[in-house]
Short mmCIF file of C-alpha atoms in Angstrom, two decimals:
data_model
loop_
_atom_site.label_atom_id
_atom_site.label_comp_id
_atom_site.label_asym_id
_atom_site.label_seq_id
_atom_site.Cartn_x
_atom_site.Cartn_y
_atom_site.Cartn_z
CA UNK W 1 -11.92 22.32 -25.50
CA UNK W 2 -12.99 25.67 -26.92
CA UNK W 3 -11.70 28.10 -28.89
CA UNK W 4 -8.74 30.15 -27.14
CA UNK W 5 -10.39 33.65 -26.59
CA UNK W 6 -8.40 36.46 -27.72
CA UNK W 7 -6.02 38.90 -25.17
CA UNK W 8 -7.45 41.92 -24.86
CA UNK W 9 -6.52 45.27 -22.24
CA UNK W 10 -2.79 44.89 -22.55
CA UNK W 11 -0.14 47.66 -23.59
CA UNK W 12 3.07 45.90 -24.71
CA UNK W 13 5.59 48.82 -23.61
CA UNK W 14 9.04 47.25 -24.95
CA UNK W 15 10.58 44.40 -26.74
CA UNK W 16 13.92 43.54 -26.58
CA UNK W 17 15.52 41.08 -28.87
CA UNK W 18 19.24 39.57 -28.04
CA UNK W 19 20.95 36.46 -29.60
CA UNK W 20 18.90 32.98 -27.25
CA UNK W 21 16.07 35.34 -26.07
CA UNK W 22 12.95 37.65 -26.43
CA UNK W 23 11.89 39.68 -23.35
CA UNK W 24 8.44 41.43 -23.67
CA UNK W 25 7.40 44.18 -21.06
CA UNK W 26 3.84 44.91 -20.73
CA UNK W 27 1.12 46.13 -18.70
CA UNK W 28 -2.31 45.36 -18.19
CA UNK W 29 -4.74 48.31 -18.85
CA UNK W 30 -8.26 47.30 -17.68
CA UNK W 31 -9.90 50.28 -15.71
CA UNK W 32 -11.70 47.76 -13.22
CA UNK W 33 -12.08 44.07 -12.29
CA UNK W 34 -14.33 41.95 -11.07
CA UNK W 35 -13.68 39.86 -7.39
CA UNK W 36 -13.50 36.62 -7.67
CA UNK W 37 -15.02 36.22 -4.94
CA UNK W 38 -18.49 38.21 -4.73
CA UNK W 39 -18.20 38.84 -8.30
CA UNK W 40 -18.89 42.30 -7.51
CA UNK W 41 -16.47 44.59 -10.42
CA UNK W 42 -14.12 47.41 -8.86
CA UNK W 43 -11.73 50.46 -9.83
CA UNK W 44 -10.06 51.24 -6.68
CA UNK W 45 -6.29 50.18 -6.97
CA UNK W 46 -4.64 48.60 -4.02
CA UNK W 47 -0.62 48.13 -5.74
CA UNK W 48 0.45 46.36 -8.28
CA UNK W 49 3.51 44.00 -9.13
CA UNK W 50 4.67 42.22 -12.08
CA UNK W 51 4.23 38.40 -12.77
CA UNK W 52 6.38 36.58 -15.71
CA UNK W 53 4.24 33.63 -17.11
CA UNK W 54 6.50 31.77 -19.46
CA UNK W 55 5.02 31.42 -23.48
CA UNK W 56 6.02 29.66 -26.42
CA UNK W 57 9.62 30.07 -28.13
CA UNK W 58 10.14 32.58 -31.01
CA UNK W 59 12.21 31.12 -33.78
CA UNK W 60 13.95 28.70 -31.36
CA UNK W 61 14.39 31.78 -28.68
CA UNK W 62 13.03 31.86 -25.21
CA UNK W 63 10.47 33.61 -24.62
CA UNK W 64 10.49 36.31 -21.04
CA UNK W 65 7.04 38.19 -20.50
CA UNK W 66 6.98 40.70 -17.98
CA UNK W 67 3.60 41.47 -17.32
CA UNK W 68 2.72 44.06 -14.26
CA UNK W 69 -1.18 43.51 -12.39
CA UNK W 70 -2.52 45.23 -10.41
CA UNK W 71 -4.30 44.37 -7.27
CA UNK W 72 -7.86 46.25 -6.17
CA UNK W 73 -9.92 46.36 -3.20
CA UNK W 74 -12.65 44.74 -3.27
CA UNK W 75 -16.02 47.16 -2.41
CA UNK W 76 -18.51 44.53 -0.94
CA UNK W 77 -18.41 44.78 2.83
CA UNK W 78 -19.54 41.68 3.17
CA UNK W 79 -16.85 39.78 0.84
CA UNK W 80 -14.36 37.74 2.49
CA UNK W 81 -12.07 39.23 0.14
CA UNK W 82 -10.18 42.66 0.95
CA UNK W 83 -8.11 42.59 -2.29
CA UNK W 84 -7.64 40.58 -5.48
CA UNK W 85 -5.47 40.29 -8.43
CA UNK W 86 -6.89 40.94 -11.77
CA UNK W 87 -6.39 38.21 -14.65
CA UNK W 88 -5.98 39.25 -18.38
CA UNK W 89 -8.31 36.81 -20.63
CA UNK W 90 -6.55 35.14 -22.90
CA UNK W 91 -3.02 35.52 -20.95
CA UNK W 92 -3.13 34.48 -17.35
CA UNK W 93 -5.08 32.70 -15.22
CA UNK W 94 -4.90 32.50 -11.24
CA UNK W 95 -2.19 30.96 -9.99
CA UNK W 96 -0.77 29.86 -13.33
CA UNK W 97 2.87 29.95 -14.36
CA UNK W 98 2.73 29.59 -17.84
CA UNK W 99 0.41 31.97 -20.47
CA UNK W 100 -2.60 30.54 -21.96
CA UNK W 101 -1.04 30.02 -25.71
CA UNK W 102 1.22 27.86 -24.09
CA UNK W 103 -1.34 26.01 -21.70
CA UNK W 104 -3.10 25.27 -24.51
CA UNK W 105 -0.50 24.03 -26.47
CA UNK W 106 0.54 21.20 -24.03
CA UNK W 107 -3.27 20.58 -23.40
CA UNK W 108 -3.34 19.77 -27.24
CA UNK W 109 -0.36 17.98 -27.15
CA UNK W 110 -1.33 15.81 -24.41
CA UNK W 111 -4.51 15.36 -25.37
CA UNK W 112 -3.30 13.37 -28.97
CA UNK W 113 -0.23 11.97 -27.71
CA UNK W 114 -0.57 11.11 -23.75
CA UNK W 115 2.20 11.31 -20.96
CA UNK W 116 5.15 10.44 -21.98
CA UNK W 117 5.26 10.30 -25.88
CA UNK W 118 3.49 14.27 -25.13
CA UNK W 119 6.21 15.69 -22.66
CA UNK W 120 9.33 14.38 -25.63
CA UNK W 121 7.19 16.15 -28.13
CA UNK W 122 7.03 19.15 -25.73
CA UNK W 123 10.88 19.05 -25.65
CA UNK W 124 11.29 19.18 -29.32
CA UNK W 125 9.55 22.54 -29.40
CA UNK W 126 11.94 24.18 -26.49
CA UNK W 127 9.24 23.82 -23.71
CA UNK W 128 10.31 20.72 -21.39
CA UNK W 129 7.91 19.62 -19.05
CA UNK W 130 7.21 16.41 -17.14
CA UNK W 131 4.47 13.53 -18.05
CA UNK W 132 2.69 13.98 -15.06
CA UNK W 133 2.47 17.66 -16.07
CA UNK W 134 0.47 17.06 -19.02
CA UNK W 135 -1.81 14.52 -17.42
CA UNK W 136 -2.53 17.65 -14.62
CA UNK W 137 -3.53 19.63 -17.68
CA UNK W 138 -6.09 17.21 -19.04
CA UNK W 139 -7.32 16.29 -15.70
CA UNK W 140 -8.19 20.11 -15.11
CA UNK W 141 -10.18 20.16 -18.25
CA UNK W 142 -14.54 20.00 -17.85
CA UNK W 143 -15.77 17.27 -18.41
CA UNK W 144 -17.33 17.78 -22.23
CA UNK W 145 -21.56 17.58 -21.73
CA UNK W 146 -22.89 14.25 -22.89
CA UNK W 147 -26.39 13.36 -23.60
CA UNK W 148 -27.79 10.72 -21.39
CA UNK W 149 -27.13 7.27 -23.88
CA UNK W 150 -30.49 5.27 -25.16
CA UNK W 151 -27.90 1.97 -25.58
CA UNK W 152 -25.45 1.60 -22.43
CA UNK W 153 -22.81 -1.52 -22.11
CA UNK W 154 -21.93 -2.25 -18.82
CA UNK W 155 -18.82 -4.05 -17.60
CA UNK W 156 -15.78 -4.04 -15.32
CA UNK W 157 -12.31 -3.15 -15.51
CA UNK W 158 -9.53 -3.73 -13.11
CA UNK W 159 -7.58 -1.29 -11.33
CA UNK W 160 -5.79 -3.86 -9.72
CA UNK W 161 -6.12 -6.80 -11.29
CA UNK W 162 -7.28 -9.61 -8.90
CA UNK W 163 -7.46 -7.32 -6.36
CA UNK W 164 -9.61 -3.55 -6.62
CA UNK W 165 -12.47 -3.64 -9.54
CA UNK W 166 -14.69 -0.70 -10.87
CA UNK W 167 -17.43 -0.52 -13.92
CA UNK W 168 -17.26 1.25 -16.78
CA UNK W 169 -20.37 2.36 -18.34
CA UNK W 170 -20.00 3.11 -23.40
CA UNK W 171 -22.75 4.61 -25.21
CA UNK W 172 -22.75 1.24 -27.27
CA UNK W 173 -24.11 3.72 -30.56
CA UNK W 174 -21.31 5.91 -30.15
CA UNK W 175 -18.65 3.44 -28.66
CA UNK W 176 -17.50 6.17 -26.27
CA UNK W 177 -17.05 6.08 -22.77
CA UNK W 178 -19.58 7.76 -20.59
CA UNK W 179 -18.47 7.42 -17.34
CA UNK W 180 -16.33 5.08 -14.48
CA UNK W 181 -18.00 3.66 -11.51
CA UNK W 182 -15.46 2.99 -8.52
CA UNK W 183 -16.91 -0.45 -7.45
CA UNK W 184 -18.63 -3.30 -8.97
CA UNK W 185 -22.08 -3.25 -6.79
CA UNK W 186 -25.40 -2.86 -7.57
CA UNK W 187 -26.03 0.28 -5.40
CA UNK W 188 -23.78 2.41 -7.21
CA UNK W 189 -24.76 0.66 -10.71
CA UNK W 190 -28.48 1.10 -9.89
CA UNK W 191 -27.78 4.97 -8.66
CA UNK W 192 -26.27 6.23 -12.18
CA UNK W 193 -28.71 4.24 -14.31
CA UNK W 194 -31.80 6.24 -12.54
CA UNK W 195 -30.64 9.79 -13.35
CA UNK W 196 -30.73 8.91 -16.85
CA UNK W 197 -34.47 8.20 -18.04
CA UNK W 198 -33.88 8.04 -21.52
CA UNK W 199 -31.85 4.38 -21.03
CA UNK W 200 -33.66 2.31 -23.08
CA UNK W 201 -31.16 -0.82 -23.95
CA UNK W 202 -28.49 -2.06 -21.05
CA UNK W 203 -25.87 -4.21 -22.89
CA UNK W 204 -24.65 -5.92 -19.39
CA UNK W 205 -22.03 -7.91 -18.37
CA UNK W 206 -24.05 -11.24 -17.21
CA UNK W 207 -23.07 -10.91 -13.71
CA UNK W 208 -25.56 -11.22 -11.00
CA UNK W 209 -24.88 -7.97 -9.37
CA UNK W 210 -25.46 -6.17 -12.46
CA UNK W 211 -28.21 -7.51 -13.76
CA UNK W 212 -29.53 -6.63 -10.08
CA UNK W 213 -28.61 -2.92 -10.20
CA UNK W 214 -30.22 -2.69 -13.68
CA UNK W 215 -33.05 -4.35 -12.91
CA UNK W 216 -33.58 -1.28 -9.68
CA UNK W 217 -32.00 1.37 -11.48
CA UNK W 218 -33.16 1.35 -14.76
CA UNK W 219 -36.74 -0.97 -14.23
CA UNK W 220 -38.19 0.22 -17.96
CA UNK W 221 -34.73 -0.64 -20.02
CA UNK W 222 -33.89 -4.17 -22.16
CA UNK W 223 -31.26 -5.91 -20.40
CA UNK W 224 -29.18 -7.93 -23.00
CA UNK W 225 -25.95 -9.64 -23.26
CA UNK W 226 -23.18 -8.59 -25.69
CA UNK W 227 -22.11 -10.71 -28.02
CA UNK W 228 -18.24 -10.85 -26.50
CA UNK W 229 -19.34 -11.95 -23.26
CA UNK W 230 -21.77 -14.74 -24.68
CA UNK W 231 -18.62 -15.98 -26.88
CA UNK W 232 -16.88 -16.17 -24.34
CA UNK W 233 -19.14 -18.13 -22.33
CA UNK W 234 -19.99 -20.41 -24.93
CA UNK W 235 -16.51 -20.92 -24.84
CA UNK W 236 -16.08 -22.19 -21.22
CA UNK W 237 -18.96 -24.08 -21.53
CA UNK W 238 -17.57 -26.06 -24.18
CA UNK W 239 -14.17 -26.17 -22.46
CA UNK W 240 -16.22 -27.87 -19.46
CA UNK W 241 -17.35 -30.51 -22.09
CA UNK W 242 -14.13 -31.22 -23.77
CA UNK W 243 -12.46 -31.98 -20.53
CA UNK W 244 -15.14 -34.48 -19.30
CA UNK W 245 -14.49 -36.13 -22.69
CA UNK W 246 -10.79 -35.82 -22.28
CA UNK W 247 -10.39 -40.22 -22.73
CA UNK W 248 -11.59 -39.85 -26.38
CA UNK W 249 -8.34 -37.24 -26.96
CA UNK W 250 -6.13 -40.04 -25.46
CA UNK W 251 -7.55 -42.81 -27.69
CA UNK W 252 -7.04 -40.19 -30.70
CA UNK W 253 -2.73 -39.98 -30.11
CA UNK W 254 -2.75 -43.53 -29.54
CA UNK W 255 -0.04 -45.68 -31.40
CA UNK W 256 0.22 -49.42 -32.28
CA UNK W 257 1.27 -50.88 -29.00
CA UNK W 258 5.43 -51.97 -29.30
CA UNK W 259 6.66 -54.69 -27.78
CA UNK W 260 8.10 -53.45 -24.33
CA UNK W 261 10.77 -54.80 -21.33
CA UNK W 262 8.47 -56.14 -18.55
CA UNK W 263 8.47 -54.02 -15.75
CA UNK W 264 11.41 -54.58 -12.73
CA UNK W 265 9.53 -56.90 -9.88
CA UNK W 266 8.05 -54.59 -7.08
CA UNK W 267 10.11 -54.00 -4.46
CA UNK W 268 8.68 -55.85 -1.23
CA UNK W 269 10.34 -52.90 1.22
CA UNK W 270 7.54 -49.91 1.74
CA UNK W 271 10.58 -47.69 1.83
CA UNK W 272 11.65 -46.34 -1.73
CA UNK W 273 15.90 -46.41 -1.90
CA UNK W 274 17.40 -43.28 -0.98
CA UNK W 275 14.72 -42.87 2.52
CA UNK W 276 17.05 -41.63 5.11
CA UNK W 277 15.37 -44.28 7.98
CA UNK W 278 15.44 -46.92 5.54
CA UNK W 279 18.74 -46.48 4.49
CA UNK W 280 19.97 -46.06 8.33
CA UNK W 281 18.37 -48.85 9.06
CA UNK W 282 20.01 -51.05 6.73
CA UNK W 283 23.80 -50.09 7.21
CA UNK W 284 22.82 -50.68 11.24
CA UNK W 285 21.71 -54.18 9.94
CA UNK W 286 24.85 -54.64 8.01
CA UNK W 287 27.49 -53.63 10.37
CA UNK W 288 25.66 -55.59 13.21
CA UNK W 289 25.52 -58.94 10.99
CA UNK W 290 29.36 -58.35 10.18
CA UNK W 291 30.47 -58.05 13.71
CA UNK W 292 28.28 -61.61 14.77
CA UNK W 293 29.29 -63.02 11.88
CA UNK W 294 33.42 -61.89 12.87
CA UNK W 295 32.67 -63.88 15.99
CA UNK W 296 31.62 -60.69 18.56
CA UNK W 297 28.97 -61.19 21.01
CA UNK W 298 25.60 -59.28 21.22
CA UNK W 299 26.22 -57.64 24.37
CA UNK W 300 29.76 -56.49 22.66
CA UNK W 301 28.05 -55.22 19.82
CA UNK W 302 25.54 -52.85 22.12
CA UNK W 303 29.08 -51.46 24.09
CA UNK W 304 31.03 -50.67 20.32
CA UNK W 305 27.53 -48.73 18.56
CA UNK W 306 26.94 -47.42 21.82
CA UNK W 307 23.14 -49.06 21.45
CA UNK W 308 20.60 -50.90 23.70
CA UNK W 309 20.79 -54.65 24.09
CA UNK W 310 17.28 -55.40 23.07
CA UNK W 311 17.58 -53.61 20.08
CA UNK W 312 20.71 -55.16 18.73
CA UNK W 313 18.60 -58.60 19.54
CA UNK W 314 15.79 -57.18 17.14
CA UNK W 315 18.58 -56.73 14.27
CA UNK W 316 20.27 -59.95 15.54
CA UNK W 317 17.20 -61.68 14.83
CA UNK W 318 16.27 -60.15 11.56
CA UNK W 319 17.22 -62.28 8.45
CA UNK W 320 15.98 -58.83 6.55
CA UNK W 321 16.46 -55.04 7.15
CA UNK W 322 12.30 -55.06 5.38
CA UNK W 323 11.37 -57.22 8.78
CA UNK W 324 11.97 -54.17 10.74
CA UNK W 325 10.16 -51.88 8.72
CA UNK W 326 7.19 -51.85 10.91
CA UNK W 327 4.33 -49.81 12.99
CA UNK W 328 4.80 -46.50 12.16
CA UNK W 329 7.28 -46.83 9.42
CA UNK W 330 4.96 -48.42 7.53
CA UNK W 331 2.55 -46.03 5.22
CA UNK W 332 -0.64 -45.74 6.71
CA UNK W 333 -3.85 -44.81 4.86
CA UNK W 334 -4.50 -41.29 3.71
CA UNK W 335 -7.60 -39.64 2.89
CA UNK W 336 -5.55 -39.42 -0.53
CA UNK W 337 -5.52 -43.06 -0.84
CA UNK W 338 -9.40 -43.20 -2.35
CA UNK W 339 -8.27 -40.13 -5.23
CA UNK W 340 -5.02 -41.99 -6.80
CA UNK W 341 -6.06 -44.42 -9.51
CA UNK W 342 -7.37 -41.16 -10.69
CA UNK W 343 -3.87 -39.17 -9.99
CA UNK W 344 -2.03 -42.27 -11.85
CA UNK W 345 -4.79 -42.19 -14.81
CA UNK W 346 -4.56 -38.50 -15.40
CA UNK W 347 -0.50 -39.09 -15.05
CA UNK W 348 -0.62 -41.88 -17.90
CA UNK W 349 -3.01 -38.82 -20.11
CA UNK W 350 0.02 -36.56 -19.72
CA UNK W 351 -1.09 -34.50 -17.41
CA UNK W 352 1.94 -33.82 -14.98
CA UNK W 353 1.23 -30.53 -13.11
CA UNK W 354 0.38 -31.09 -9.50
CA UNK W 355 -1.44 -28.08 -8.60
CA UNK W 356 -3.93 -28.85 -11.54
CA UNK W 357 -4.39 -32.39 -10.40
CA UNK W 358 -5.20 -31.03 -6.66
CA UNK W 359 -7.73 -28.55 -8.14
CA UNK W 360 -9.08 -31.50 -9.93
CA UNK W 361 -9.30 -33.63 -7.36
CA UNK W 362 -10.51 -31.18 -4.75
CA UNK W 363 -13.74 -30.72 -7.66
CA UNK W 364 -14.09 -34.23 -6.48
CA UNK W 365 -14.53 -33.85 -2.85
CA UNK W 366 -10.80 -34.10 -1.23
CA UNK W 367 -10.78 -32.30 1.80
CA UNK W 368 -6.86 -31.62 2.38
CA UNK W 369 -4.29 -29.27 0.76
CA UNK W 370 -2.27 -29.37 -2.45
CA UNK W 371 1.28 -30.44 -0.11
CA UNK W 372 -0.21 -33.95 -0.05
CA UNK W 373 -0.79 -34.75 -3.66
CA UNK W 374 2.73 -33.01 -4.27
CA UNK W 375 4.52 -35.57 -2.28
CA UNK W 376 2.45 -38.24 -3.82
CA UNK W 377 3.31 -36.79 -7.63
CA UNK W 378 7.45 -36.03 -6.82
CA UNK W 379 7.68 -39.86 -4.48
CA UNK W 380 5.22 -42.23 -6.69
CA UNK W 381 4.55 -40.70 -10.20
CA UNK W 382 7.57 -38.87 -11.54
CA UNK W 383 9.47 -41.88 -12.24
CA UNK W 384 6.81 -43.94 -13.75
CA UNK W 385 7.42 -43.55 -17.92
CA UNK W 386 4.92 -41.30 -19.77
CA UNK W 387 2.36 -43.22 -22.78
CA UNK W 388 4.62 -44.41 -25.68
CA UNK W 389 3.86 -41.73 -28.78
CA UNK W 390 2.76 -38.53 -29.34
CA UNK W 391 0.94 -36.34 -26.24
CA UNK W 392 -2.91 -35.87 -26.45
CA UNK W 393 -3.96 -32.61 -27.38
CA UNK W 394 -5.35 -30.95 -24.45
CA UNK W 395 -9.12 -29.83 -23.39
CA UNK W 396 -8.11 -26.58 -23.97
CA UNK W 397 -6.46 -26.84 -27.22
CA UNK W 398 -9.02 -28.67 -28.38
CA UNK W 399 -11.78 -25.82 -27.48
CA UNK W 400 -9.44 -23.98 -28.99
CA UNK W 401 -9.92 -25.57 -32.49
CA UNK W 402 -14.09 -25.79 -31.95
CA UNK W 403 -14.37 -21.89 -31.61
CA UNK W 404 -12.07 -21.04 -34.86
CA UNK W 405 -13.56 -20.84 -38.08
CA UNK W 406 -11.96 -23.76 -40.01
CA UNK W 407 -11.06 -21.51 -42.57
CA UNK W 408 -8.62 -19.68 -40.20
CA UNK W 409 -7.59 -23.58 -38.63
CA UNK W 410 -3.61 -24.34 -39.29
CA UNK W 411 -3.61 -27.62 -41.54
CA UNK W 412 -2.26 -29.80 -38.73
CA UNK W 413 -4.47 -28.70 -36.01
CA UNK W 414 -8.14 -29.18 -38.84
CA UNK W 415 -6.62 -32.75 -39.16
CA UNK W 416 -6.07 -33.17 -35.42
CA UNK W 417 -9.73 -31.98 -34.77
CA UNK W 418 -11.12 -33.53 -37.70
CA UNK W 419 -9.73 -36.71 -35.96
CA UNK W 420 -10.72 -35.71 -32.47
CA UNK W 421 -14.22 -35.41 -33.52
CA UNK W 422 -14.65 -38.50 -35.23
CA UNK W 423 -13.66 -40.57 -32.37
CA UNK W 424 -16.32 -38.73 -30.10
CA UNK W 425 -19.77 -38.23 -31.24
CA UNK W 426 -20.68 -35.89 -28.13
CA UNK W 427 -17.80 -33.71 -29.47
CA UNK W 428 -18.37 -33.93 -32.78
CA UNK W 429 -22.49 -32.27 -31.92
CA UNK W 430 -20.78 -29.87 -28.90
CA UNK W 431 -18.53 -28.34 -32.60
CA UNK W 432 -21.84 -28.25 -34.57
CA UNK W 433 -23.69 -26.15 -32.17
CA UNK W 434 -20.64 -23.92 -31.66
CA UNK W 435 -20.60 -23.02 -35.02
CA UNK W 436 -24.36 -23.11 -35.42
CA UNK W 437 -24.32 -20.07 -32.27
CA UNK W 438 -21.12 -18.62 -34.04
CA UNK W 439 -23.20 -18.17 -37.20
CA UNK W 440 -26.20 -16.65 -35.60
CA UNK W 441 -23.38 -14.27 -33.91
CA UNK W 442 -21.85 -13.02 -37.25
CA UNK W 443 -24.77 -12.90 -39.26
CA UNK W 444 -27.06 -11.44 -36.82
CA UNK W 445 -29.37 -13.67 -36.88
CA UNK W 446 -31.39 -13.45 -33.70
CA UNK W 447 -34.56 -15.33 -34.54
CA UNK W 448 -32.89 -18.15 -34.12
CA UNK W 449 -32.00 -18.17 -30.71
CA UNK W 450 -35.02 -19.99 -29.20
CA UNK W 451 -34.46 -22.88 -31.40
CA UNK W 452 -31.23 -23.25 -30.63
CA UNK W 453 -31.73 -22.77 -26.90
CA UNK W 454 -33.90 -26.00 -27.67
CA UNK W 455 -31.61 -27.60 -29.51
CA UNK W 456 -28.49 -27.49 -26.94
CA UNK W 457 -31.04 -28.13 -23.77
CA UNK W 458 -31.61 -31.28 -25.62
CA UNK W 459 -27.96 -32.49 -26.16
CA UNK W 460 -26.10 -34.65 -23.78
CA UNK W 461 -23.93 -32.18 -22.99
CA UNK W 462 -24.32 -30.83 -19.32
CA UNK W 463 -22.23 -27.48 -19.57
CA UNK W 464 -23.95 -26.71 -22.49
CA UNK W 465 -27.25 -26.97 -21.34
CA UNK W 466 -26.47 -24.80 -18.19
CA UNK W 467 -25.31 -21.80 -20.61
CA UNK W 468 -28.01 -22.29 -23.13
CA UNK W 469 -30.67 -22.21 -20.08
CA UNK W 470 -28.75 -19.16 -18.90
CA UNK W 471 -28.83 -17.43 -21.92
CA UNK W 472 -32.87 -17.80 -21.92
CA UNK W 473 -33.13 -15.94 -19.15
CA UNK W 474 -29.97 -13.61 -19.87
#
């Protein structure tokens, strides 16, 4: 945004001040014009007719211009153009409302303070306007001329998160935007990169479409990762790791075993109490072993419950309601059957949130929905008792304490994963080549890299050798 170029060709014929207001008459005194059209200048007058654009208060009074244009035919034959109005620099501008002091004034003020925080400034000064105003204003500005970047960072950013993605393209020297892609493809990545030859470093996200579109678009530029995104991947890499070590957290939080009530004997019915055919089935049993046992015969029995003959004969003969509890009311096996020692293990670890144990499971190779394992979880696991003593720290906590600096670690949690990593020795070398990557990180100290590359392809840690293998070829 330029300077605001001075008002020039005006005659201010009268000023009239009164008690809330300050009404300025003027006219515009130009002896020609140029169309905007053809661009082509002219003198001939056509009419004229008097706009008011409003300005800026005076000393907390409004501010009425009067200003009277003039409109002139336009002398190119061949314009589409017949007339035009003539704009005064520095004052009006076509089809504006408002003078160009006072344009400029909101464009500033939206400019350092935004939408909304811009239009209650606006209204402390006397001139009320809307947020969505202000945003207008900037939008209108051009766009200020940028040299083409030699380092460019690449990444996305939602518009709708989940849902509608785009890219967004810093000058990584700078730190300043350059410019916002609408999609996340390679075409449109690869199409921006080529106009600008002098790329010569593309700090990428380490997606696959982007390294493609920098790969066609910019063919002569270094494609390297920034150091956010390889944090973070380091990150759920060793996340991956903790959780397939997740029984050495357990063993941490365990307690000396107490001396405990042995369990209730198992109940022989397949039915749990409260199963609406189970419990049906019993008060039939009941009622029909109180009415023999008053004395009433079978075929009495069918006429007073209104049931068949045989099937009082099948309760007649039943010592046990549990005798009749066959064929189909018995539980038949599921394709679930195969994944629940693992449901009741990862129950006992604490873990008591059924859509995580589907996903888990389903990483496993079970083929049916999550409605399955939450009847299993609400019918079979929610009454069995949690581990005596405190609850294992989860994978994620856990991760959580590997990727702080144990300077900045809370006193409970250092002790917690000083603990957790001297019960597991895979653990305890996933921490030292965290920090060992963390420290190359900080201290930019590249040259290391390749050694540890090495060193974590080497470990028995599987997640950890897919990102370092990645990161070779990143």
């Amino acid at each position: 945004m330029g300077p605001r170029p001075p008002v020039e060709n005006v005659s201010v014929e009268l000023v009239e001040v009164a008690d809330t207001v300050v009404r300025v008459q003027a006219q515009a005194t130009a002896i020609r014009a140029a169309c905007p059209g053809c661009e082509c200048w002219s003198g001939r007058i056509h009419g004229s007719y008097p706009r008011f654009p409003c300005d800026l208060p005076i000393a907390d009074k409004r501010v009425v211009v009067s200003l009277r244009v003039r409109r002139f035919l336009c002398v190119e034959a061949s314009c589409s153009r017949k007339t035009f109005v003539e704009q005064v620099p520095g004052l009006t501008r076509r089809f504006g409302r408002r003078t160009e002091r006072l344009r400029w004034t909101l464009v500033s003020v939206g400019l350092a303070l935004a939408g909304r925080a811009g239009a209650r400034m606006s209204d402390a000064f006397g001139v009320r306007v809307s947020r969505n105003t202000l945003l207008r204003l900037i939008t209108s500005l051009p766009d200020p001329p940028t040299a083409t970047p030699r380092v460019v960072g690449v990444d996305e950013y939602a518009q709708r998160k989940g849902r509608i993605y785009g890219t967004v393209l810093v000058d990584v020297e700078t730190r300043r935007p350059v410019d916002l892609l609408p999609n996340r493809e390679a075409d449109t990545l690869a199409a921006w990169l080529s106009e600008g030859p002098g790329i010569e470093i593309i700090c990428r996200d380490r997606a696959v479409f982007y390294a493609e579109g920098a790969t066609r678009g910019a063919p002569q530029a270094l494609q390297v990762a920034d150091r956010w995104h390889l944090w973070h991947n380091l990150g759920e890499a060793a996340e991956k790791c903790v959780f397939r070590h997740r029984a050495c957290l357990r063993s941490t939080s365990a307690r000396p075993e107490e001396p405990q009530q042995e369990p209730p004997p198992p109940v022989s019915s397949p039915w749990p109490t409260g199963h609406r055919f189970a419990e049906r089935t019993r008060a039939k049993h009941a009622t029909i072993h109180t009415l023999l046992a008053a004395g009433h015969s079978k075929r009495s029995i069918a006429r007073q419950l209104g049931m068949g003959f045989s099937t009082v004969l099948r309760f007649a003969h039943a010592a046990e309601p549990e005798q009749l509890f066959t064929g189909q009311w018995q539980s038949r096996p599921t394709k679930l059957d195969a994944f629940k020692p693992y449901l009741d293990e990862r129950w006992q670890e604490g873990c008591t949130n059924a859509w995580k144990l589907w996903e888990e499971i389903k990483e496993q190779g079970y083929p049916d929905g999550y409605g399955n394992v939450r009847a299993y979880v609400s019918r079979n696991l929610r009454g069995k008792p949690q581990p005596v003593g405190p609850r294992p720290p989860s994978a994620r906590a856990v991760t959580r304490w590997i990727l702080t600096h144990p300077e900045a670690l809370a006193e409970g949690d250092r002790f917690q994963l000083k603990v957790v990593l001297a019960n597991c020795p895979e653990l305890d070398a996933l921490a030292g080549h965290v920090r060992s990557f963390a420290h190359m990180l900080t201290q930019l100290q590249g040259h290391q890299l390749p050694a540890w590359i090495e060193a974590a392809t080497n470990a028995d840690l599987p997640s950890l050798q897919r990102f370092a293998r990645l990161s070779a070829y990143t």
